[in-house]
Coordinates of N, CA and C in Angstrom, one line a residue:
K176 N 69.3 111.9 105.5 CA 70.7 111.7 105.8 C 71.0 111.7 107.3
I177 N 72.0 110.9 107.7 CA 72.3 110.8 109.1 C 73.8 111.2 109.3
K178 N 74.0 112.0 110.3 CA 75.3 112.5 110.7 C 76.1 111.3 111.3
I179 N 77.3 111.0 110.8 CA 78.1 109.9 111.3 C 78.6 110.3 112.7
A180 N 78.5 109.4 113.7 CA 78.8 109.8 115.1 C 80.3 109.5 115.4
G181 N 81.0 108.6 114.8 CA 82.3 108.3 115.2 C 83.2 107.7 114.0
G182 N 84.4 107.5 114.3 CA 85.3 106.9 113.3 C 85.8 107.9 112.3
A183 N 86.4 107.4 111.2 CA 87.0 108.3 110.2 C 86.1 109.2 109.5
L184 N 84.8 108.9 109.5 CA 83.8 109.8 108.9 C 83.0 110.6 109.9
A185 N 83.4 110.7 111.1 CA 82.7 111.5 112.1 C 82.4 112.9 111.6
G186 N 81.1 113.3 111.7 CA 80.7 114.6 111.2 C 80.2 114.6 109.8
M187 N 80.4 113.6 109.0 CA 79.9 113.5 107.6 C 78.5 112.9 107.6
Y188 N 78.0 112.8 106.4 CA 76.6 112.4 106.3 C 76.4 111.2 105.3
M189 N 75.6 110.3 105.7 CA 75.2 109.2 104.8 C 73.7 108.8 105.0
A190 N 73.1 108.3 103.9 CA 71.8 107.8 104.0 C 72.0 106.3 104.4
L191 N 71.5 106.0 105.7 CA 71.7 104.7 106.2 C 70.4 104.1 106.8
N192 N 70.4 102.7 106.8 CA 69.4 102.0 107.5 C 70.1 101.5 108.8
L193 N 69.7 102.2 109.9 CA 70.4 101.9 111.2 C 70.1 100.5 111.7
N194 N 69.1 99.8 111.2 CA 68.9 98.4 111.6 C 70.0 97.5 111.1
S195 N 70.5 97.8 109.9 CA 71.5 96.9 109.3 C 72.8 97.5 109.1
E196 N 72.9 98.8 109.2 CA 74.1 99.6 108.9 C 74.6 100.5 110.0
K197 N 74.4 100.0 111.2 CA 74.7 100.8 112.4 C 76.2 101.0 112.5
A198 N 77.0 100.0 112.1 CA 78.5 100.1 112.2 C 79.0 101.3 111.4
Y199 N 78.4 101.7 110.3 CA 78.8 102.9 109.6 C 78.6 104.1 110.5
W200 N 77.4 104.2 111.1 CA 77.1 105.4 111.9 C 78.0 105.5 113.1
L201 N 78.3 104.4 113.8 CA 79.1 104.4 115.0 C 80.6 104.6 114.6
G202 N 81.0 104.3 113.4 CA 82.4 104.3 113.0 C 83.2 103.1 113.4
T203 N 82.5 102.0 113.6 CA 83.1 100.7 114.0 C 83.3 99.8 112.8
Y204 N 83.0 100.3 111.6 CA 83.1 99.4 110.4 C 84.6 99.3 109.9
E205 N 85.1 98.1 109.9 CA 86.4 97.8 109.3 C 87.5 98.8 109.9
V206 N 87.7 98.7 111.2 CA 88.6 99.7 111.9 C 90.0 99.5 111.4
D207 N 90.4 98.3 111.0 CA 91.8 98.1 110.5 C 92.0 98.8 109.2
L208 N 91.0 98.8 108.4 CA 91.0 99.6 107.1 C 91.0 101.1 107.4
Q209 N 90.2 101.5 108.3 CA 90.3 102.9 108.7 C 91.7 103.3 109.2
R210 N 92.3 102.5 110.0 CA 93.7 102.8 110.4 C 94.7 102.8 109.3
A211 N 94.5 101.9 108.4 CA 95.5 101.8 107.2 C 95.3 103.1 106.3
I212 N 94.1 103.5 106.1 CA 93.9 104.7 105.3 C 94.5 105.9 106.0
S213 N 94.3 106.0 107.3 CA 94.8 107.1 108.1 C 96.4 107.1 108.0
D214 N 97.0 105.9 108.1 CA 98.4 105.8 108.0 C 99.0 106.1 106.7
L215 N 98.4 105.6 105.6 CA 99.0 105.5 104.3 C 98.5 106.4 103.3
V216 N 97.3 107.0 103.4 CA 96.7 107.8 102.4 C 96.9 109.3 102.8
K217 N 97.6 110.0 101.9 CA 98.0 111.4 102.2 C 97.3 112.4 101.3
P218 N 97.2 113.7 101.7 CA 96.6 114.7 100.8 C 97.3 114.8 99.5
G219 N 96.5 115.0 98.5 CA 97.0 115.1 97.1 C 97.1 113.7 96.4
M220 N 96.9 112.6 97.0 CA 97.0 111.3 96.4 C 95.8 111.1 95.5
I221 N 96.0 110.1 94.6 CA 94.9 109.6 93.7 C 94.6 108.2 94.3
A222 N 93.3 108.0 94.7 CA 92.9 106.8 95.3 C 91.8 106.1 94.4
Y223 N 91.9 104.8 94.2 CA 90.9 104.1 93.5 C 90.2 103.2 94.5
D224 N 88.8 103.2 94.5 CA 88.0 102.4 95.4 C 87.3 101.4 94.5
V225 N 87.8 100.2 94.5 CA 87.2 99.1 93.6 C 86.3 98.2 94.5
G226 N 85.0 98.3 94.2 CA 84.0 97.7 95.0 C 83.6 98.7 96.1
A227 N 83.1 99.9 95.6 CA 82.8 101.0 96.5 C 81.6 100.9 97.4
N228 N 80.7 99.9 97.0 CA 79.4 99.7 97.7 C 78.7 101.0 97.8
I229 N 78.3 101.4 99.0 CA 77.5 102.7 99.2 C 78.3 103.9 99.5
G230 N 79.7 103.7 99.6 CA 80.5 104.8 99.6 C 81.2 105.1 101.0
Y231 N 81.1 104.2 102.0 CA 81.8 104.5 103.2 C 83.3 104.7 103.1
V232 N 83.9 103.7 102.4 CA 85.3 103.8 102.2 C 85.7 104.9 101.2
T233 N 84.8 105.1 100.2 CA 85.0 106.2 99.2 C 85.1 107.5 99.9
L234 N 84.2 107.8 100.9 CA 84.3 109.0 101.6 C 85.5 109.1 102.5
M235 N 85.9 108.0 103.1 CA 87.1 108.0 103.9 C 88.3 108.4 103.0
L236 N 88.4 107.8 101.8 CA 89.5 108.1 100.9 C 89.4 109.6 100.5
A237 N 88.2 110.1 100.2 CA 88.1 111.4 99.7 C 88.5 112.4 100.8
R238 N 88.1 112.1 102.1 CA 88.6 113.0 103.2 C 90.1 113.0 103.3
A239 N 90.7 111.8 103.2 CA 92.1 111.6 103.3 C 92.9 112.3 102.3
V240 N 92.5 112.3 101.0 CA 93.3 112.9 99.9 C 93.1 114.4 99.8
G241 N 92.0 114.9 100.4 CA 91.8 116.3 100.5 C 91.4 116.9 99.2
E242 N 91.4 118.3 99.2 CA 90.9 119.0 98.0 C 91.9 118.8 96.8
S243 N 93.1 118.5 97.1 CA 94.1 118.4 96.0 C 94.2 117.0 95.4
G244 N 93.4 116.0 96.0 CA 93.4 114.7 95.6 C 92.2 114.3 94.8
K245 N 92.1 113.1 94.3 CA 90.9 112.6 93.6 C 90.7 111.1 94.1
V246 N 89.4 110.7 94.0 CA 89.1 109.3 94.2 C 88.2 108.8 93.0
F247 N 88.6 107.7 92.5 CA 87.8 107.0 91.5 C 87.1 105.8 92.1
A248 N 85.8 105.8 92.1 CA 85.0 104.8 92.8 C 84.3 104.0 91.8
F249 N 84.4 102.6 91.9 CA 83.8 101.7 91.0 C 82.8 100.8 91.7
E250 N 81.6 100.8 91.3 CA 80.5 100.0 91.9 C 79.5 99.6 90.8
A251 N 79.4 98.3 90.6 CA 78.6 97.8 89.5 C 77.1 97.5 89.8
L252 N 76.8 97.3 91.1 CA 75.4 97.1 91.4 C 74.6 98.4 91.4
P253 N 73.5 98.4 90.6 CA 72.8 99.7 90.4 C 72.3 100.3 91.7
N254 N 71.7 99.5 92.7 CA 71.2 100.1 93.9 C 72.3 100.7 94.8
N255 N 73.4 100.0 94.8 CA 74.6 100.5 95.5 C 75.1 101.8 94.9
F256 N 75.2 101.8 93.5 CA 75.7 102.9 92.8 C 74.8 104.2 93.1
K257 N 73.5 104.0 93.1 CA 72.6 105.1 93.4 C 72.9 105.7 94.8
R258 N 73.1 104.8 95.8 CA 73.3 105.3 97.2 C 74.7 105.9 97.3
L259 N 75.7 105.3 96.6 CA 77.1 105.8 96.5 C 77.0 107.3 96.0
T260 N 76.3 107.5 94.9 CA 76.2 108.8 94.3 C 75.6 109.8 95.2
D261 N 74.5 109.4 95.9 CA 73.8 110.2 96.8 C 74.7 110.6 98.0
N262 N 75.5 109.6 98.5 CA 76.3 109.9 99.7 C 77.5 110.8 99.3
V263 N 78.0 110.6 98.1 CA 79.1 111.6 97.7 C 78.5 113.0 97.6
H264 N 77.3 113.1 97.0 CA 76.7 114.4 96.8 C 76.4 115.1 98.2
A265 N 75.9 114.2 99.1 CA 75.5 114.8 100.4 C 76.7 115.4 101.1
N266 N 77.9 115.0 100.8 CA 79.1 115.6 101.5 C 79.8 116.6 100.6
K267 N 79.2 116.9 99.5 CA 79.7 117.9 98.5 C 81.1 117.5 98.0
Y268 N 81.2 116.3 97.7 CA 82.5 115.7 97.2 C 82.4 115.4 95.7
D269 N 81.4 116.0 95.0 CA 81.2 115.7 93.6 C 82.5 116.0 92.8
N270 N 83.2 117.1 93.1 CA 84.4 117.5 92.4 C 85.6 116.7 92.7
R271 N 85.5 115.9 93.8 CA 86.7 115.2 94.3 C 86.6 113.7 94.0
V272 N 85.4 113.2 93.7 CA 85.1 111.8 93.5 C 84.6 111.6 92.1
I273 N 85.2 110.7 91.3 CA 84.7 110.3 90.0 C 84.1 108.9 90.1
L274 N 82.8 108.8 89.7 CA 82.1 107.6 89.9 C 82.0 106.8 88.6
S275 N 82.1 105.5 88.7 CA 81.9 104.6 87.6 C 81.1 103.4 88.0
D276 N 80.1 103.0 87.2 CA 79.3 101.8 87.5 C 79.8 100.6 86.7
N277 N 81.0 100.6 86.3 CA 81.6 99.4 85.6 C 82.2 98.4 86.7
A278 N 82.2 97.2 86.3 CA 82.9 96.1 87.1 C 84.3 96.1 86.7
V279 N 85.2 96.1 87.6 CA 86.6 96.0 87.4 C 87.0 94.5 87.2
I280 N 87.4 94.1 86.0 CA 87.8 92.7 85.7 C 89.1 92.7 85.0
D281 N 89.3 91.7 84.0 CA 90.6 91.6 83.3 C 90.5 92.1 81.9
G282 N 89.5 92.8 81.5 CA 89.4 93.3 80.2 C 88.1 94.1 80.0
F283 N 88.0 94.7 78.8 CA 86.8 95.5 78.4 C 85.8 94.6 77.7
R284 N 84.7 94.2 78.4 CA 83.7 93.3 77.8 C 82.5 93.3 78.7
Q285 N 81.3 92.9 78.2 CA 80.1 92.8 79.0 C 80.3 91.5 79.8
I286 N 79.8 91.5 81.1 CA 80.0 90.4 81.9 C 78.7 90.3 82.8
D287 N 78.4 89.0 83.2 CA 77.3 88.8 84.1 C 77.8 89.2 85.5
F288 N 77.0 89.9 86.2 CA 77.3 90.3 87.6 C 76.1 89.7 88.5
W289 N 76.5 88.9 89.4 CA 75.5 88.1 90.2 C 75.2 88.9 91.5
R290 N 73.9 89.0 91.8 CA 73.4 89.6 93.0 C 73.5 88.6 94.1
G291 N 74.0 89.0 95.3 CA 74.1 88.1 96.4 C 72.8 88.1 97.3
P292 N 72.8 87.3 98.4 CA 71.7 87.2 99.2 C 71.3 88.5 99.9
S293 N 72.3 89.4 100.0 CA 72.0 90.8 100.5 C 72.0 91.7 99.2
A294 N 71.1 92.6 99.2 CA 70.9 93.5 98.0 C 72.2 94.3 97.8
A295 N 73.0 94.4 98.8 CA 74.2 95.2 98.7 C 75.5 94.4 98.3
M296 N 75.3 93.1 98.0 CA 76.4 92.3 97.8 C 76.3 91.7 96.4
G297 N 77.4 91.6 95.6 CA 77.4 91.0 94.3 C 78.8 90.7 93.9
K298 N 78.9 89.9 92.8 CA 80.3 89.6 92.3 C 80.2 89.3 90.8
A299 N 81.3 89.5 90.1 CA 81.4 89.2 88.7 C 81.5 87.7 88.4
E300 N 80.9 87.3 87.3 CA 81.0 85.9 86.8 C 82.5 85.6 86.7
G301 N 82.9 84.4 87.3 CA 84.3 84.0 87.3 C 85.1 84.4 88.6
S302 N 84.4 85.1 89.5 CA 85.1 85.4 90.8 C 85.3 84.1 91.6
A303 N 86.2 84.2 92.5 CA 86.5 83.0 93.4 C 85.8 83.2 94.7
G304 N 85.7 82.0 95.4 CA 85.2 82.1 96.8 C 83.7 82.3 96.9
R305 N 83.2 82.5 98.2 CA 81.9 82.8 98.5 C 80.9 81.7 98.0
K306 N 81.3 80.5 97.9 CA 80.5 79.4 97.4 C 79.4 79.1 98.4
D307 N 79.5 79.6 99.6 CA 78.6 79.3 100.7 C 77.3 80.2 100.6
L308 N 77.4 81.2 99.7 CA 76.3 82.1 99.6 C 75.5 81.9 98.3
S309 N 74.3 82.3 98.3 CA 73.4 82.1 97.2 C 73.4 83.3 96.3
Y310 N 73.8 83.1 95.0 CA 73.8 84.2 94.0 C 72.8 83.7 93.0
S311 N 71.6 84.1 93.1 CA 70.5 83.5 92.3 C 70.1 84.4 91.0
E312 N 70.5 85.6 91.0 CA 70.1 86.5 89.9 C 71.3 87.3 89.4
S313 N 71.4 87.4 88.0 CA 72.5 88.2 87.5 C 71.9 89.3 86.6
I314 N 72.8 90.3 86.5 CA 72.5 91.4 85.5 C 73.8 91.5 84.6
T315 N 73.6 92.1 83.5 CA 74.8 92.3 82.6 C 75.3 93.7 82.8
V316 N 76.6 93.8 83.0 CA 77.3 95.1 83.3 C 78.5 95.2 82.3
Q317 N 79.0 96.4 82.2 CA 80.2 96.6 81.4 C 81.4 96.4 82.3
G318 N 82.3 95.5 81.9 CA 83.6 95.2 82.6 C 84.7 96.0 82.0
I319 N 85.6 96.4 82.8 CA 86.8 97.1 82.4 C 88.0 96.6 83.1
S320 N 89.2 96.8 82.5 CA 90.5 96.5 83.2 C 91.1 97.8 83.7
L321 N 91.8 97.8 84.8 CA 92.4 99.0 85.3 C 93.6 99.4 84.4
D322 N 94.3 98.4 83.8 CA 95.4 98.7 82.9 C 94.8 99.5 81.7
G323 N 93.7 99.1 81.2 CA 93.0 99.8 80.1 C 92.5 101.1 80.5
F324 N 91.9 101.2 81.7 CA 91.3 102.4 82.2 C 92.4 103.5 82.4
V325 N 93.5 103.1 83.1 CA 94.5 104.0 83.4 C 95.5 104.3 82.3
L326 N 96.1 103.2 81.7 CA 97.1 103.4 80.8 C 96.6 103.5 79.3
G327 N 95.4 102.9 79.1 CA 94.8 103.0 77.8 C 94.0 104.3 77.6
Q328 N 93.2 104.6 78.6 CA 92.3 105.7 78.5 C 92.9 107.0 79.2
K329 N 94.1 106.8 79.7 CA 94.9 108.0 80.3 C 94.2 108.6 81.5
H330 N 93.6 107.8 82.3 CA 93.1 108.4 83.6 C 94.3 108.5 84.6
A331 N 94.0 109.3 85.6 CA 95.1 109.6 86.6 C 95.6 108.3 87.2
H332 N 97.0 108.2 87.4 CA 97.6 107.1 87.9 C 97.3 106.9 89.4
P333 N 96.9 105.8 89.9 CA 96.6 105.6 91.3 C 97.8 105.5 92.2
D334 N 97.7 106.2 93.3 CA 98.7 106.0 94.4 C 98.3 105.0 95.3
V335 N 97.1 104.7 95.5 CA 96.5 103.7 96.4 C 95.3 103.1 95.8
I336 N 95.1 101.8 95.9 CA 93.9 101.1 95.4 C 93.4 100.2 96.6
K337 N 92.1 100.5 96.9 CA 91.4 99.6 97.9 C 90.5 98.7 97.0
M338 N 90.6 97.4 97.3 CA 89.8 96.5 96.5 C 89.1 95.5 97.5
D339 N 87.8 95.5 97.3 CA 86.9 94.5 98.1 C 85.8 94.1 97.1
I340 N 86.0 93.0 96.4 CA 85.0 92.7 95.3 C 84.7 91.2 95.4
E341 N 84.5 90.6 96.6 CA 83.9 89.3 96.8 C 84.6 88.2 96.0
G342 N 85.9 88.2 96.0 CA 86.5 87.1 95.2 C 86.9 87.5 93.8
G343 N 86.4 88.7 93.3 CA 86.7 89.2 92.0 C 88.2 89.7 91.8
E344 N 88.9 89.6 92.9 CA 90.4 90.0 92.8 C 91.1 89.1 91.7
V345 N 90.6 87.8 91.6 CA 91.2 86.9 90.6 C 91.0 87.3 89.2
L346 N 90.0 88.3 89.0 CA 89.8 88.9 87.6 C 90.5 90.2 87.6
A347 N 90.3 91.0 88.6 CA 90.8 92.4 88.6 C 92.3 92.5 88.6
L348 N 93.0 91.7 89.4 CA 94.5 91.8 89.5 C 95.2 91.4 88.2
P349 N 94.8 90.4 87.5 CA 95.4 90.1 86.2 C 95.1 91.2 85.2
G350 N 94.1 92.0 85.4 CA 93.8 93.1 84.5 C 94.5 94.4 84.9
M351 N 95.5 94.3 85.8 CA 96.2 95.5 86.3 C 97.7 95.2 86.5
E352 N 98.2 94.2 85.8 CA 99.6 93.8 86.1 C 100.6 94.9 85.7
R353 N 100.3 95.7 84.6 CA 101.2 96.8 84.2 C 101.1 97.9 85.3
I354 N 100.0 98.2 85.8 CA 99.9 99.2 86.9 C 100.8 98.7 88.1
L355 N 100.6 97.5 88.5 CA 101.4 97.0 89.6 C 102.9 97.1 89.4
K356 N 103.3 96.8 88.2 CA 104.8 96.8 87.9 C 105.3 98.2 87.6
E357 N 104.5 99.0 86.9 CA 105.0 100.3 86.5 C 104.7 101.5 87.4
I358 N 103.5 101.4 88.1 CA 103.1 102.5 88.9 C 103.2 102.2 90.4
S359 N 103.0 100.9 90.8 CA 103.2 100.4 92.1 C 102.4 101.1 93.2
P360 N 101.1 101.2 93.0 CA 100.3 101.8 94.1 C 100.2 100.9 95.3
I361 N 100.0 101.6 96.5 CA 99.7 100.9 97.7 C 98.4 100.1 97.5
M362 N 98.4 98.8 97.9 CA 97.2 98.0 97.7 C 96.6 97.7 99.1
L363 N 95.3 97.9 99.2 CA 94.5 97.6 100.4 C 93.4 96.6 100.0
L364 N 93.6 95.3 100.4 CA 92.8 94.2 99.9 C 92.0 93.5 100.9
E365 N 90.8 93.2 100.6 CA 90.0 92.2 101.4 C 89.8 91.0 100.5
L366 N 90.3 89.9 101.0 CA 90.3 88.6 100.2 C 89.3 87.6 100.8
H367 N 88.7 86.8 100.0 CA 87.7 85.9 100.4 C 88.1 84.5 100.0
G368 N 88.7 83.7 100.9 CA 89.0 82.3 100.6 C 90.4 82.1 100.1
P369 N 90.8 80.8 100.2 CA 92.2 80.5 99.8 C 92.5 80.6 98.3
E370 N 91.5 80.4 97.4 CA 91.8 80.6 96.0 C 92.1 82.1 95.7
A371 N 91.3 83.0 96.2 CA 91.6 84.4 96.0 C 92.9 84.8 96.6
A372 N 93.2 84.3 97.8 CA 94.4 84.7 98.5 C 95.6 84.2 97.7
S373 N 95.6 82.9 97.2 CA 96.7 82.3 96.5 C 97.0 83.1 95.2
I374 N 95.9 83.4 94.4 CA 96.1 84.1 93.1 C 96.6 85.5 93.3
S375 N 96.0 86.2 94.3 CA 96.3 87.6 94.5 C 97.7 87.7 95.0
C376 N 98.1 86.9 96.0 CA 99.5 87.0 96.5 C 100.5 86.7 95.5
K377 N 100.2 85.7 94.6 CA 101.2 85.3 93.6 C 101.4 86.5 92.6
I378 N 100.3 87.2 92.2 CA 100.4 88.3 91.3 C 101.2 89.5 91.9
L379 N 100.9 89.7 93.2 CA 101.5 90.9 93.9 C 103.0 90.6 94.0
K380 N 103.4 89.3 94.4 CA 104.8 89.0 94.6 C 105.5 89.1 93.3
Q381 N 104.9 88.6 92.2 CA 105.6 88.7 90.9 C 105.8 90.1 90.5
A382 N 105.0 91.1 91.0 CA 105.1 92.5 90.7 C 106.1 93.2 91.6
G383 N 106.7 92.4 92.6 CA 107.6 93.0 93.5 C 107.1 93.6 94.8
Y384 N 105.9 93.1 95.2 CA 105.3 93.6 96.4 C 105.7 92.8 97.6
R385 N 105.7 93.4 98.8 CA 105.7 92.6 100.0 C 104.2 92.7 100.5
I386 N 103.8 91.6 101.1 CA 102.4 91.4 101.5 C 102.3 91.4 103.0
C387 N 101.5 92.3 103.5 CA 101.5 92.5 105.0 C 100.0 92.3 105.5
R388 N 99.9 92.0 106.7 CA 98.6 92.0 107.3 C 98.1 93.4 107.6
M389 N 96.8 93.7 107.4 CA 96.3 95.0 107.7 C 96.1 95.1 109.2
A390 N 97.2 95.3 109.9 CA 97.2 95.3 111.4 C 98.3 96.2 111.8
P391 N 98.3 96.7 113.1 CA 99.4 97.6 113.6 C 100.7 97.0 113.2
S392 N 101.6 97.9 112.7 CA 103.0 97.6 112.3 C 103.0 96.8 111.0
Y393 N 101.9 96.4 110.5 CA 101.8 95.7 109.2 C 102.8 94.5 109.1
P394 N 102.6 93.5 109.9 CA 103.5 92.4 109.8 C 103.5 91.6 108.5
I395 N 104.6 91.2 108.0 CA 104.7 90.5 106.7 C 104.0 89.1 106.8
V396 N 103.3 88.8 105.8 CA 102.7 87.5 105.6 C 103.7 86.5 105.0
N397 N 104.1 85.5 105.7 CA 105.2 84.6 105.2 C 104.6 83.5 104.3
A398 N 103.3 83.1 104.6 CA 102.7 82.0 103.8 C 101.2 82.2 103.9
I399 N 100.6 82.0 102.7 CA 99.1 82.2 102.6 C 98.3 81.3 103.6
E400 N 99.0 80.2 104.0 CA 98.3 79.2 104.9 C 98.1 79.9 106.3
E401 N 98.8 81.0 106.5 CA 98.6 81.7 107.8 C 97.3 82.5 107.8
L402 N 96.7 82.7 106.6 CA 95.6 83.7 106.5 C 94.3 83.0 106.9
D403 N 93.4 83.8 107.5 CA 92.1 83.4 107.7 C 91.3 83.4 106.4
W404 N 90.1 82.7 106.4 CA 89.3 82.7 105.2 C 89.1 84.1 104.6
K405 N 88.7 85.0 105.5 CA 88.6 86.4 105.1 C 89.9 87.1 105.6
A406 N 90.6 87.7 104.7 CA 91.9 88.2 105.0 C 92.0 89.7 104.6
Y407 N 92.5 90.5 105.5 CA 92.7 91.9 105.1 C 94.2 92.2 105.0
L408 N 94.7 92.6 103.8 CA 96.1 92.7 103.5 C 96.4 94.1 102.9
V409 N 97.7 94.4 103.1 CA 98.3 95.6 102.5 C 99.4 95.2 101.7
G410 N 99.4 95.6 100.4 CA 100.6 95.3 99.5 C 101.4 96.6 99.3
L411 N 102.7 96.5 99.6 CA 103.6 97.6 99.5 C 104.8 97.2 98.6
K412 N 105.1 98.1 97.7 CA 106.2 97.8 96.8 C 107.5 97.7 97.6
T413 N 108.3 96.7 97.3 CA 109.6 96.5 98.1 C 110.6 97.4 97.5

């Protein structure tokens, strides 16, 4: 385990490959997301990390919500899930973080989950975008919807949801429309491509959200055409 040198996780520990994951160690990984979590996530909150990968953002959220909060972390790729589990354990956050190896989609069913060119990257069948990358191998995983998980299975209501699932937003957001309308969590989104942006923004606007850039002062996005291919957005209930 390596002690993180800078950023939101400074002083915490992760198992890292410094050849390919140096940004985690330095604290330079997704600085806009780090700032948004610092601004918006408060002690006692319930946070959901959808697409937790190896746990960098999960640990950020766990530190931000404190001992009185909880984090639910979802990661479907087995290798990532093992590292996520190890990194949560290394920081003694086992009681603060609830781990799930399910894929968050639009319902409860088995689904093909494609491995990307990087062992740490994958997406559910039916995701949008990332057509430039090679997804050559799939595994079968259990898919769940957040409406079913939260409202059906009676898990804690989320105050904030971070979602980075390689275009899978087009599946996950339709599966949480009741949460968006009835619970209205803060949404922290990484979107990949115009199809994911169009569908995601439409669902959020229909649920009464304003859509902002993940940047200082959170400027409002007036049109999806303004967005880059990879877009970092914050959804706030109006």
